[in-house]
Amino acid sequence: MLAKRIIACLDVRDGKVVKGVNFEGLRDAGDPATLARRYNTEGIDEIVILDVTATVEARQARAHTIAAVAREIFLPLAVGGGIRSEDDAAAAIEAGADKVSLNTAAISNPELITTLARRYGSQAVIVAIDAKLQDGRFAVYGRSGQSETPRDAVEWAREATARGAGEILLTSIDRDGTKAGFDCELTAAVSDAVNIPVIASGGAGSFEHFAEVFTTGRADAALAASIFHFNEKSVTELKQFLHSKNIPVRL
Amino acid sequence: MLERQAHGAHAPEHQGPVVIALVDYGAGNLTSVRKALAALGASVWTPTVPGELARAHGIIVPGVGHFDSTRGLTADWRAAISATVADGTPLLGICVGLQWLFEGSTEAPDVAGLGVFKGTCFIFTGSESARLKVPHVGWNSLTMPRATRLMAGVAPGTQVYFTHSYAAPVVDETAAVCEYGTAFSAAVERDRVSAVQFHPEKSGPSGLHILGNWLRDAR
């Protein structure tokens, strides 16, 4: 049976893992390779490196961070932040990434999704959607949550899928870093709208939140950062909890 | 190390690292496969012409993405791979590399596979009652219908990492079965030809164990 994936996100700036609340107020959480090694031991299913400031500061994801993490793990590794062109994606993949995650670049240049899917296959292309509840709908934001777009999250997920995306990484800006739980309404709406896997992100604070997003939220994978970084919860314990709730996980 | 004394099954225990040819036909990223092989102590190189395959202790045909990309395995590569396989050199196909060892795929009907295994690869389709997300991405469990060298020491239920939309049918040579809406070949083995649909290089300790099993064949 296909397991629900638990993904650790490393938000990286200047080679260090940082984490903020609602995309702001970053604090230092340590060395990416050290964290990756710990997560690997604890049984994490996948790692995502996001250079959270890359797009804003017009900087590409750092190849050496990718390589340092890739050296530590024999697990799927995705990289996002600052992937704006085919060359950026190629550099990340050459450095050891299995997948690239497109966000702002996909919004401004949706054709890039198709270009990368043709070159590397859909399984290598994640489209990241940052969404915020606004006037009764989920509005898509670009530039690390800073600029509103006219797009609707559900419609954009459908379009990204049609253009060749292999997975959707869906982040609730409202919940990000709050530990108030994943946005199950948003996640279920997108998961039902597309036939590709949806990774839920933003708001993980307890084991129950993961169980909820896999059941009510119909997520295929769940991503968290701060809940793991600061040793608040271990991946091992989380998986044992989910297993006890009859949610299929890799043990 | 340019000439080998003997091939495959007949090779004596040799000194130094096992030398693996990683065939690069332009289908995606070889970095993680290379890294995993290096971690297991193998020496890896990417041959630039088919003639170089003769000096390999083992050959890996990797692949991610579209079956159409296997067009890059032109007639001379196919001939060289077939010849080394006939000589007894171990071959390992990974992902699209497994599919290529079958007769073909509905993903690119005009591109022929090598046809070592009978059958055509098919796309996953769900049903009304069981909605299926495609690609099949993530960790899924294996069952072993028979004992093989490749899957030796792998317990039933072991989970490995998959990412693919097309799959090969279960055949007599199937070494591991996985279920995603339907049963498909997660691994196959016949003589010295082995292949896996999952990514052993991204499947943690279990994946490295399986790659290690294959590398032992190449020694």
CSV table of C-alpha atoms in Angstrom, one decimal:
chain,number,residue,atom,x,y,z
A,1,MET,CA,0.0,0.0,0.0
A,2,LEU,CA,1.3,3.4,-0.9
A,3,ALA,CA,2.4,5.2,2.3
A,4,LYS,CA,1.6,8.7,3.2
A,5,ARG,CA,4.8,10.7,3.1
A,6,ILE,CA,6.3,12.8,5.9
A,7,ILE,CA,8.6,15.4,4.4
A,8,ALA,CA,11.0,17.7,6.2
A,9,CYS,CA,11.5,21.1,4.8
A,10,LEU,CA,14.7,23.0,5.2
A,11,ASP,CA,14.2,26.7,4.7
A,12,VAL,CA,17.7,27.8,4.0
A,13,ARG,CA,19.2,31.3,4.0
A,14,ASP,CA,22.9,32.0,3.7
A,15,GLY,CA,23.6,28.3,4.0
A,16,LYS,CA,21.7,28.0,7.4
A,17,VAL,CA,18.3,26.5,8.1
A,18,VAL,CA,15.9,29.3,9.2
A,19,LYS,CA,12.3,29.3,10.0
A,20,GLY,CA,9.8,32.0,10.5
A,21,VAL,CA,6.1,32.6,11.3
A,22,ASN,CA,3.7,33.6,8.4
A,23,PHE,CA,6.8,33.8,6.2
A,24,GLU,CA,8.5,36.4,8.4
A,25,GLY,CA,10.7,36.7,11.5
A,26,LEU,CA,13.3,34.0,10.6
A,27,ARG,CA,15.3,32.3,13.4
A,28,ASP,CA,18.3,30.1,13.0
A,29,ALA,CA,17.7,26.3,13.2
A,30,GLY,CA,21.2,25.1,12.2
A,31,ASP,CA,23.2,23.4,9.5
A,32,PRO,CA,21.2,21.8,6.7
A,33,ALA,CA,23.4,18.7,6.3
A,34,THR,CA,23.3,18.1,10.1
A,35,LEU,CA,19.5,18.3,10.2
A,36,ALA,CA,19.2,16.1,7.1
A,37,ARG,CA,21.4,13.5,8.7
A,38,ARG,CA,19.2,13.5,11.8
A,39,TYR,CA,16.0,13.3,9.8
A,40,ASN,CA,17.4,10.4,7.8
A,41,THR,CA,18.1,8.5,11.0
A,42,GLU,CA,14.6,9.2,12.2
A,43,GLY,CA,13.0,7.8,9.1
A,44,ILE,CA,11.9,10.9,7.1
A,45,ASP,CA,10.6,10.0,3.7
A,46,GLU,CA,11.8,13.0,1.7
A,47,ILE,CA,13.6,16.3,2.2
A,48,VAL,CA,12.8,19.6,0.6
A,49,ILE,CA,15.3,22.5,0.5
A,50,LEU,CA,13.7,25.9,0.1
A,51,ASP,CA,15.9,28.9,-0.2
A,52,VAL,CA,13.2,31.1,1.2
A,53,THR,CA,14.8,34.4,0.4
A,54,ALA,CA,16.2,33.4,-3.0
A,55,THR,CA,13.4,34.8,-5.2
A,56,VAL,CA,13.1,38.0,-3.3
A,57,GLU,CA,16.8,38.7,-3.3
A,58,ALA,CA,17.2,37.5,-6.9
A,59,ARG,CA,19.5,34.6,-5.8
A,60,GLN,CA,19.7,31.1,-7.0
A,61,ALA,CA,19.5,28.1,-4.8
A,62,ARG,CA,23.0,27.3,-3.6
A,63,ALA,CA,24.4,24.3,-5.2
A,64,HIS,CA,26.8,23.6,-2.3
A,65,THR,CA,23.9,23.3,0.1
A,66,ILE,CA,22.1,20.9,-2.2
A,67,ALA,CA,25.3,18.8,-2.6
A,68,ALA,CA,26.0,18.8,1.2
A,69,VAL,CA,22.5,17.5,1.9
A,70,ALA,CA,22.5,15.0,-0.9
A,71,ARG,CA,25.7,13.6,0.5
A,72,GLU,CA,23.9,12.7,3.8
A,73,ILE,CA,20.8,11.0,2.4
A,74,PHE,CA,19.7,8.3,0.0
A,75,LEU,CA,16.2,9.7,-0.1
A,76,PRO,CA,14.3,11.9,-2.6
A,77,LEU,CA,15.5,15.5,-2.4
A,78,ALA,CA,13.6,18.4,-3.8
A,79,VAL,CA,14.8,21.9,-4.2
A,80,GLY,CA,12.9,25.2,-4.6
A,81,GLY,CA,13.5,28.9,-4.2
A,82,GLY,CA,15.1,30.9,-7.0
A,83,ILE,CA,14.4,28.3,-9.7
A,84,ARG,CA,13.5,30.7,-12.5
A,85,SER,CA,14.8,29.2,-15.6
A,86,GLU,CA,15.7,25.9,-17.2
A,87,ASP,CA,19.3,26.6,-16.4
A,88,ASP,CA,18.5,27.1,-12.7
A,89,ALA,CA,16.7,23.8,-12.6
A,90,ALA,CA,19.5,22.0,-14.4
A,91,ALA,CA,22.0,23.4,-11.9
A,92,ALA,CA,19.9,22.2,-8.9
A,93,ILE,CA,19.5,18.7,-10.5
A,94,GLU,CA,23.2,18.5,-11.4
A,95,ALA,CA,24.0,19.3,-7.7
A,96,GLY,CA,21.9,16.3,-6.6
A,97,ALA,CA,18.3,17.3,-6.5
A,98,ASP,CA,15.7,14.8,-7.8
A,99,LYS,CA,13.0,17.3,-8.2
A,100,VAL,CA,12.7,21.1,-8.5
A,101,SER,CA,9.9,23.1,-7.0
A,102,LEU,CA,8.7,26.1,-9.0
A,103,ASN,CA,6.6,28.9,-7.4
A,104,THR,CA,7.0,32.5,-8.6
A,105,ALA,CA,8.6,31.4,-11.9
A,106,ALA,CA,5.7,29.1,-12.7
A,107,ILE,CA,3.2,31.9,-12.1
A,108,SER,CA,5.0,34.4,-14.3
A,109,ASN,CA,6.1,31.8,-16.9
A,110,PRO,CA,3.8,28.7,-16.8
A,111,GLU,CA,5.5,27.4,-19.9
A,112,LEU,CA,8.5,26.6,-17.7
A,113,ILE,CA,6.5,23.8,-16.1
A,114,THR,CA,6.1,22.1,-19.5
A,115,THR,CA,9.7,22.7,-20.6
A,116,LEU,CA,11.1,21.1,-17.4
A,117,ALA,CA,8.5,18.2,-17.5
A,118,ARG,CA,9.6,17.4,-21.1
A,119,ARG,CA,13.3,17.5,-20.2
A,120,TYR,CA,13.3,15.7,-16.8
A,121,GLY,CA,9.8,14.1,-16.7
A,122,SER,CA,6.8,15.2,-14.7
A,123,GLN,CA,8.1,13.4,-11.6
A,124,ALA,CA,10.9,16.0,-11.3
A,125,VAL,CA,8.6,19.0,-11.4
A,126,ILE,CA,6.8,20.2,-8.3
A,127,VAL,CA,4.6,23.3,-8.6
A,128,ALA,CA,4.5,25.1,-5.2
A,129,ILE,CA,1.4,27.1,-4.5
A,130,ASP,CA,1.2,29.6,-1.6
A,131,ALA,CA,-2.4,30.3,-0.9
A,132,LYS,CA,-4.3,32.6,1.5
A,133,LEU,CA,-8.0,32.7,2.2
A,134,GLN,CA,-9.3,36.0,0.8
A,135,ASP,CA,-12.9,37.0,0.3
A,136,GLY,CA,-14.1,33.3,0.5
A,137,ARG,CA,-11.5,31.9,-2.0
A,138,PHE,CA,-7.9,30.8,-1.8
A,139,ALA,CA,-5.8,33.4,-3.6
A,140,VAL,CA,-2.4,32.5,-4.9
A,141,TYR,CA,0.6,34.6,-3.8
A,142,GLY,CA,4.0,34.8,-5.3
A,143,ARG,CA,7.4,36.1,-4.2
A,144,SER,CA,7.5,34.2,-0.9
A,145,GLY,CA,4.0,35.2,0.0
A,146,GLN,CA,4.6,38.9,-0.7
A,147,SER,CA,2.7,39.6,-3.9
A,148,GLU,CA,-1.0,38.7,-4.5
A,149,THR,CA,-1.9,37.3,-7.9
A,150,PRO,CA,-5.3,37.1,-9.5
A,151,ARG,CA,-5.1,33.3,-9.6
A,152,ASP,CA,-7.3,31.0,-7.6
A,153,ALA,CA,-5.4,28.1,-5.9
A,154,VAL,CA,-7.7,25.3,-7.1
A,155,GLU,CA,-7.7,26.6,-10.7
A,156,TRP,CA,-4.0,27.1,-10.7
A,157,ALA,CA,-3.4,23.6,-9.4
A,158,ARG,CA,-5.5,22.3,-12.3
A,159,GLU,CA,-3.6,24.3,-14.8
A,160,ALA,CA,-0.2,23.4,-13.4
A,161,THR,CA,-1.2,19.7,-13.6
A,162,ALA,CA,-2.3,20.1,-17.2
A,163,ARG,CA,1.0,21.8,-18.0
A,164,GLY,CA,3.0,18.8,-16.7
A,165,ALA,CA,3.5,19.2,-13.0
A,166,GLY,CA,4.1,15.9,-11.2
A,167,GLU,CA,3.2,17.1,-7.7
A,168,ILE,CA,1.7,20.1,-6.0
A,169,LEU,CA,3.3,21.5,-2.8
A,170,LEU,CA,0.5,23.5,-1.2
A,171,THR,CA,1.2,25.9,1.5
A,172,SER,CA,-1.3,27.8,3.6
A,173,ILE,CA,0.1,31.3,4.3
A,174,ASP,CA,-2.5,31.7,7.0
A,175,ARG,CA,-1.2,28.6,8.8
A,176,ASP,CA,2.5,28.7,8.0
A,177,GLY,CA,4.6,28.6,11.2
A,178,THR,CA,1.5,29.0,13.5
A,179,LYS,CA,1.2,25.3,14.6
A,180,ALA,CA,-2.5,25.7,14.4
A,181,GLY,CA,-2.9,22.8,12.1
A,182,PHE,CA,-2.9,22.3,8.3
A,183,ASP,CA,-5.6,24.0,6.3
A,184,CYS,CA,-7.6,20.9,5.6
A,185,GLU,CA,-10.2,22.8,3.6
A,186,LEU,CA,-7.7,24.2,1.2
A,187,THR,CA,-5.8,20.8,0.9
A,188,ALA,CA,-9.0,18.8,0.2
A,189,ALA,CA,-10.2,21.3,-2.4
A,190,VAL,CA,-6.9,21.1,-4.3
A,191,SER,CA,-6.4,17.3,-3.8
A,192,ASP,CA,-9.9,16.6,-5.2
A,193,ALA,CA,-9.3,18.9,-8.1
A,194,VAL,CA,-6.1,17.2,-9.5
A,195,ASN,CA,-5.0,13.7,-10.1
A,196,ILE,CA,-1.4,14.2,-9.0
A,197,PRO,CA,-0.1,14.0,-5.5
A,198,VAL,CA,-0.6,16.9,-3.2
A,199,ILE,CA,1.9,17.8,-0.4
A,200,ALA,CA,0.2,19.8,2.4
A,201,SER,CA,2.3,22.4,4.1
A,202,GLY,CA,1.9,25.1,6.7
A,203,GLY,CA,0.6,24.8,10.3
A,204,ALA,CA,1.8,21.5,11.6
A,205,GLY,CA,1.8,21.6,15.4
A,206,SER,CA,0.7,18.2,16.6
A,207,PHE,CA,0.5,14.6,15.5
A,208,GLU,CA,-3.2,14.9,15.3
A,209,HIS,CA,-2.7,17.7,12.7
A,210,PHE,CA,-0.9,15.2,10.4
A,211,ALA,CA,-3.7,12.6,10.9
A,212,GLU,CA,-6.3,15.2,10.0
A,213,VAL,CA,-4.6,16.4,6.8
A,214,PHE,CA,-4.2,12.8,5.6
A,215,THR,CA,-7.9,12.0,6.3
A,216,THR,CA,-10.0,15.1,6.1
A,217,GLY,CA,-7.5,17.0,4.0
A,218,ARG,CA,-6.9,14.0,1.6
A,219,ALA,CA,-3.2,14.9,1.3
A,220,ASP,CA,-0.8,12.4,-0.1
A,221,ALA,CA,2.1,13.8,1.8
A,222,ALA,CA,2.6,16.4,4.6
A,223,LEU,CA,5.5,18.7,5.0
A,224,ALA,CA,6.7,20.4,8.1
A,225,ALA,CA,9.7,22.4,9.3
A,226,SER,CA,9.8,23.9,12.7
A,227,ILE,CA,8.0,21.1,14.5
A,228,PHE,CA,10.9,18.9,13.6
A,229,HIS,CA,13.9,21.3,13.6
A,230,PHE,CA,13.7,22.2,17.2
A,231,ASN,CA,13.3,18.6,18.4
A,232,GLU,CA,9.8,19.3,19.5
A,233,LYS,CA,8.6,16.1,17.8
A,234,SER,CA,10.4,13.2,16.3
A,235,VAL,CA,9.6,11.8,12.9
A,236,THR,CA,9.7,8.3,14.4
A,237,GLU,CA,7.1,9.0,17.0
A,238,LEU,CA,4.9,10.8,14.5
A,239,LYS,CA,4.9,7.7,12.2
A,240,GLN,CA,4.1,5.4,15.1
A,241,PHE,CA,1.2,7.6,16.0
A,242,LEU,CA,-0.1,7.6,12.4
A,243,HIS,CA,0.4,3.9,12.1
A,244,SER,CA,-1.8,3.4,15.3
A,245,LYS,CA,-4.5,5.5,13.5
A,246,ASN,CA,-4.4,3.0,10.5
A,247,ILE,CA,-2.8,5.6,8.3
A,248,PRO,CA,-0.3,3.9,6.0
A,249,VAL,CA,3.3,5.1,6.6
A,250,ARG,CA,6.8,3.9,6.0
A,251,LEU,CA,8.1,2.5,9.3
B,1,MET,CA,41.8,-1.7,-16.3
B,2,LEU,CA,41.1,-1.3,-20.0
B,3,GLU,CA,40.9,-5.0,-20.7
B,4,ARG,CA,39.0,-7.5,-18.7
B,5,GLN,CA,40.3,-11.0,-18.4
B,6,ALA,CA,36.9,-12.7,-18.3
B,7,HIS,CA,33.3,-11.7,-18.1
B,8,GLY,CA,30.5,-12.0,-15.6
B,9,ALA,CA,29.9,-15.4,-14.1
B,10,HIS,CA,33.3,-16.7,-15.2
B,11,ALA,CA,35.3,-13.8,-13.8
B,12,PRO,CA,37.7,-14.6,-11.0
B,13,GLU,CA,37.6,-12.5,-7.8
B,14,HIS,CA,39.4,-9.4,-9.0
B,15,GLN,CA,41.3,-6.9,-7.0
B,16,GLY,CA,40.2,-3.3,-6.7
B,17,PRO,CA,36.8,-1.8,-7.0
B,18,VAL,CA,34.1,-3.2,-9.2
B,19,VAL,CA,33.8,-1.1,-12.4
B,20,ILE,CA,30.3,-0.1,-13.4
B,21,ALA,CA,29.3,1.5,-16.7
B,22,LEU,CA,26.4,3.9,-16.1
B,23,VAL,CA,24.8,4.4,-19.5
B,24,ASP,CA,23.9,8.1,-20.1
B,25,TYR,CA,21.4,8.4,-22.9
B,26,GLY,CA,20.3,11.9,-21.9
B,27,ALA,CA,17.3,10.7,-19.7
B,28,GLY,CA,17.6,12.7,-16.6
B,29,ASN,CA,19.9,12.8,-13.7
B,30,LEU,CA,22.6,10.3,-12.9
B,31,THR,CA,24.0,12.1,-9.8
B,32,SER,CA,22.1,10.1,-7.2
B,33,VAL,CA,22.8,6.7,-8.8
B,34,ARG,CA,26.5,7.6,-9.1
B,35,LYS,CA,26.5,8.7,-5.4
B,36,ALA,CA,24.8,5.5,-4.2
B,37,LEU,CA,27.2,3.3,-6.2
B,38,ALA,CA,30.2,5.2,-4.8
B,39,ALA,CA,28.9,4.8,-1.3
B,40,LEU,CA,28.9,1.0,-1.9
B,41,GLY,CA,32.5,1.1,-3.1
B,42,ALA,CA,32.0,0.8,-6.8
B,43,SER,CA,33.9,2.7,-9.4
B,44,VAL,CA,31.5,4.3,-11.9
B,45,TRP,CA,32.0,5.8,-15.3
B,46,THR,CA,29.8,6.9,-18.2
B,47,PRO,CA,30.9,5.3,-21.4
B,48,THR,CA,30.9,7.7,-24.4
B,49,VAL,CA,31.0,5.0,-27.1
B,50,PRO,CA,29.3,1.5,-27.0
B,51,GLY,CA,32.7,-0.2,-27.4
B,52,GLU,CA,33.6,0.9,-23.9
B,53,LEU,CA,31.0,-1.4,-22.4
B,54,ALA,CA,33.3,-4.4,-22.9
B,55,ARG,CA,35.4,-3.3,-20.0
B,56,ALA,CA,32.5,-3.0,-17.5
B,57,HIS,CA,32.0,-5.5,-14.7
B,58,GLY,CA,28.4,-4.5,-14.7
B,59,ILE,CA,26.1,-2.2,-16.7
B,60,ILE,CA,23.4,0.1,-15.4
B,61,VAL,CA,20.7,1.5,-17.6
B,62,PRO,CA,19.1,4.2,-15.5
B,63,GLY,CA,16.2,6.4,-16.6
B,64,VAL,CA,13.6,8.8,-15.4
B,65,GLY,CA,10.9,10.4,-17.4
B,66,HIS,CA,9.5,9.4,-20.7
B,67,PHE,CA,9.9,6.1,-22.5
B,68,ASP,CA,10.5,8.1,-25.7
B,69,SER,CA,13.9,9.1,-24.2
B,70,THR,CA,15.1,5.5,-24.7
B,71,ARG,CA,15.4,6.4,-28.4
B,72,GLY,CA,18.8,7.7,-27.2
B,73,LEU,CA,19.8,4.1,-26.9
B,74,THR,CA,20.6,3.8,-30.6
B,75,ALA,CA,21.1,0.6,-32.6
B,76,ASP,CA,24.8,0.4,-31.8
B,77,TRP,CA,24.2,0.9,-28.0
B,78,ARG,CA,21.5,-1.8,-28.2
B,79,ALA,CA,23.8,-4.2,-29.9
B,80,ALA,CA,26.7,-3.5,-27.5
B,81,ILE,CA,24.4,-3.9,-24.5
B,82,SER,CA,22.9,-7.2,-25.9
B,83,ALA,CA,26.4,-8.5,-26.6
B,84,THR,CA,27.7,-7.8,-23.1
B,85,VAL,CA,24.6,-9.3,-21.6
B,86,ALA,CA,25.0,-12.4,-23.8
B,87,ASP,CA,28.6,-12.6,-22.5
B,88,GLY,CA,27.3,-12.8,-18.9
B,89,THR,CA,28.0,-9.2,-17.8
B,90,PRO,CA,25.4,-8.3,-15.1
B,91,LEU,CA,22.9,-5.6,-16.2
B,92,LEU,CA,20.7,-3.5,-14.0
B,93,GLY,CA,17.8,-1.4,-15.4
B,94,ILE,CA,16.3,1.3,-13.1
B,95,CYS,CA,12.9,2.8,-13.6
B,96,VAL,CA,12.5,3.5,-17.4
B,97,GLY,CA,15.6,1.3,-17.6
B,98,LEU,CA,13.3,-1.6,-16.4
B,99,GLN,CA,10.6,-0.7,-18.8
B,100,TRP,CA,13.1,-0.6,-21.7
B,101,LEU,CA,13.9,-4.3,-21.1
B,102,PHE,CA,10.3,-5.2,-21.9
B,103,GLU,CA,9.0,-5.1,-25.5
B,104,GLY,CA,7.7,-1.6,-25.4
B,105,SER,CA,5.4,0.9,-23.7
B,106,THR,CA,2.1,2.5,-24.6
B,107,GLU,CA,3.8,5.8,-23.6
B,108,ALA,CA,5.8,5.7,-26.9
B,109,PRO,CA,4.3,2.9,-29.1
B,110,ASP,CA,6.8,3.5,-31.9
B,111,VAL,CA,9.8,3.0,-29.7
B,112,ALA,CA,10.9,-0.6,-29.2
B,113,GLY,CA,12.3,-1.9,-26.0
B,114,LEU,CA,15.1,-4.5,-25.8
B,115,GLY,CA,12.5,-7.3,-25.4
B,116,VAL,CA,14.4,-9.3,-22.8
B,117,PHE,CA,11.1,-9.6,-21.0
B,118,LYS,CA,7.8,-10.2,-22.7
B,119,GLY,CA,5.0,-7.7,-22.4
B,120,THR,CA,4.2,-4.0,-22.9
B,121,CYS,CA,4.3,-1.3,-20.2
B,122,PHE,CA,1.0,0.3,-19.4
B,123,ILE,CA,-0.2,3.5,-17.7
B,124,PHE,CA,-1.8,3.4,-14.3
B,125,THR,CA,-5.5,4.0,-14.4
B,126,GLY,CA,-7.8,4.3,-11.5
B,127,SER,CA,-11.4,3.2,-11.3
B,128,GLU,CA,-14.6,5.0,-10.2
B,129,SER,CA,-14.4,3.3,-6.8
B,130,ALA,CA,-10.7,3.7,-6.4
B,131,ARG,CA,-9.4,7.0,-7.6
B,132,LEU,CA,-5.7,6.8,-8.4
B,133,LYS,CA,-3.2,9.6,-8.5
B,134,VAL,CA,-0.7,9.4,-11.3
B,135,PRO,CA,2.3,9.5,-11.2
B,136,HIS,CA,2.6,6.8,-8.5
B,137,VAL,CA,4.9,8.7,-6.1
B,138,GLY,CA,6.2,7.6,-2.8
B,139,TRP,CA,7.1,4.6,-0.7
B,140,ASN,CA,5.2,1.4,-1.5
B,141,SER,CA,5.7,-2.2,-0.2
B,142,LEU,CA,7.0,-5.2,-2.0
B,143,THR,CA,6.2,-8.9,-2.1
B,144,MET,CA,8.6,-11.5,-3.5
B,145,PRO,CA,6.9,-14.2,-5.5
B,146,ARG,CA,10.2,-16.3,-5.6
B,147,ALA,CA,13.7,-16.2,-4.4
B,148,THR,CA,16.1,-14.2,-6.5
B,149,ARG,CA,19.7,-12.9,-6.0
B,150,LEU,CA,18.6,-9.3,-6.4
B,151,MET,CA,16.0,-9.4,-3.6
B,152,ALA,CA,18.0,-11.7,-1.3
B,153,GLY,CA,17.5,-10.6,2.3
B,154,VAL,CA,14.7,-8.3,1.5
B,155,ALA,CA,11.7,-8.9,3.8
B,156,PRO,CA,8.2,-9.0,2.4
B,157,GLY,CA,6.5,-5.6,3.1
B,158,THR,CA,9.8,-3.7,2.7
B,159,GLN,CA,9.0,-0.2,1.4
B,160,VAL,CA,10.9,1.4,-1.4
B,161,TYR,CA,10.6,4.7,-3.3
B,162,PHE,CA,8.7,4.8,-6.6
B,163,THR,CA,8.0,7.7,-9.0
B,164,HIS,CA,6.5,6.7,-12.3
B,165,SER,CA,3.3,6.7,-14.4
B,166,TYR,CA,3.9,3.6,-16.5
B,167,ALA,CA,4.6,0.1,-15.2
B,168,ALA,CA,5.6,-3.3,-16.5
B,169,PRO,CA,3.3,-6.3,-16.2
B,170,VAL,CA,4.0,-9.2,-13.8
B,171,VAL,CA,5.8,-12.0,-15.7
B,172,ASP,CA,7.5,-15.3,-14.9
B,173,GLU,CA,10.8,-13.4,-14.3
B,174,THR,CA,9.2,-11.0,-11.8
B,175,ALA,CA,11.3,-10.8,-8.6
B,176,ALA,CA,9.2,-8.4,-6.7
B,177,VAL,CA,5.6,-7.3,-7.0
B,178,CYS,CA,4.1,-4.0,-6.0
B,179,GLU,CA,0.4,-3.0,-6.0
B,180,TYR,CA,-0.9,0.3,-7.2
B,181,GLY,CA,-4.5,-0.2,-8.4
B,182,THR,CA,-3.1,-3.2,-10.1
B,183,ALA,CA,-0.1,-5.5,-9.6
B,184,PHE,CA,3.0,-4.7,-11.5
B,185,SER,CA,6.7,-5.8,-11.7
B,186,ALA,CA,8.7,-3.8,-9.1
B,187,ALA,CA,11.7,-6.0,-9.9
B,188,VAL,CA,12.6,-8.6,-12.5
B,189,GLU,CA,15.5,-11.0,-12.8
B,190,ARG,CA,16.6,-13.5,-15.5
B,191,ASP,CA,20.1,-14.9,-15.4
B,192,ARG,CA,22.3,-11.9,-15.2
B,193,VAL,CA,19.7,-9.4,-16.3
B,194,SER,CA,18.0,-7.5,-13.4
B,195,ALA,CA,15.8,-4.4,-13.2
B,196,VAL,CA,13.9,-2.4,-10.7
B,197,GLN,CA,11.0,0.0,-11.2
B,198,PHE,CA,11.7,1.7,-7.9
B,199,HIS,CA,14.7,3.9,-7.2
B,200,PRO,CA,17.1,1.9,-5.0
B,201,GLU,CA,19.4,5.0,-4.9
B,202,LYS,CA,16.6,6.9,-3.1
B,203,SER,CA,15.2,4.1,-1.0
B,204,GLY,CA,17.3,4.5,2.1
B,205,PRO,CA,19.1,1.4,3.6
B,206,SER,CA,16.7,-1.1,1.8
B,207,GLY,CA,17.6,0.4,-1.5
B,208,LEU,CA,21.3,0.3,-0.9
B,209,HIS,CA,21.0,-3.3,0.2
B,210,ILE,CA,19.3,-4.2,-3.1
B,211,LEU,CA,22.0,-2.3,-5.1
B,212,GLY,CA,24.6,-4.1,-3.0
B,213,ASN,CA,23.1,-7.5,-3.9
B,214,TRP,CA,23.4,-6.6,-7.6
B,215,LEU,CA,27.0,-5.3,-7.2
B,216,ARG,CA,28.0,-8.6,-5.7
B,217,ASP,CA,26.9,-10.2,-8.9
B,218,ALA,CA,29.2,-7.9,-10.8
B,219,ARG,CA,32.2,-8.9,-8.7
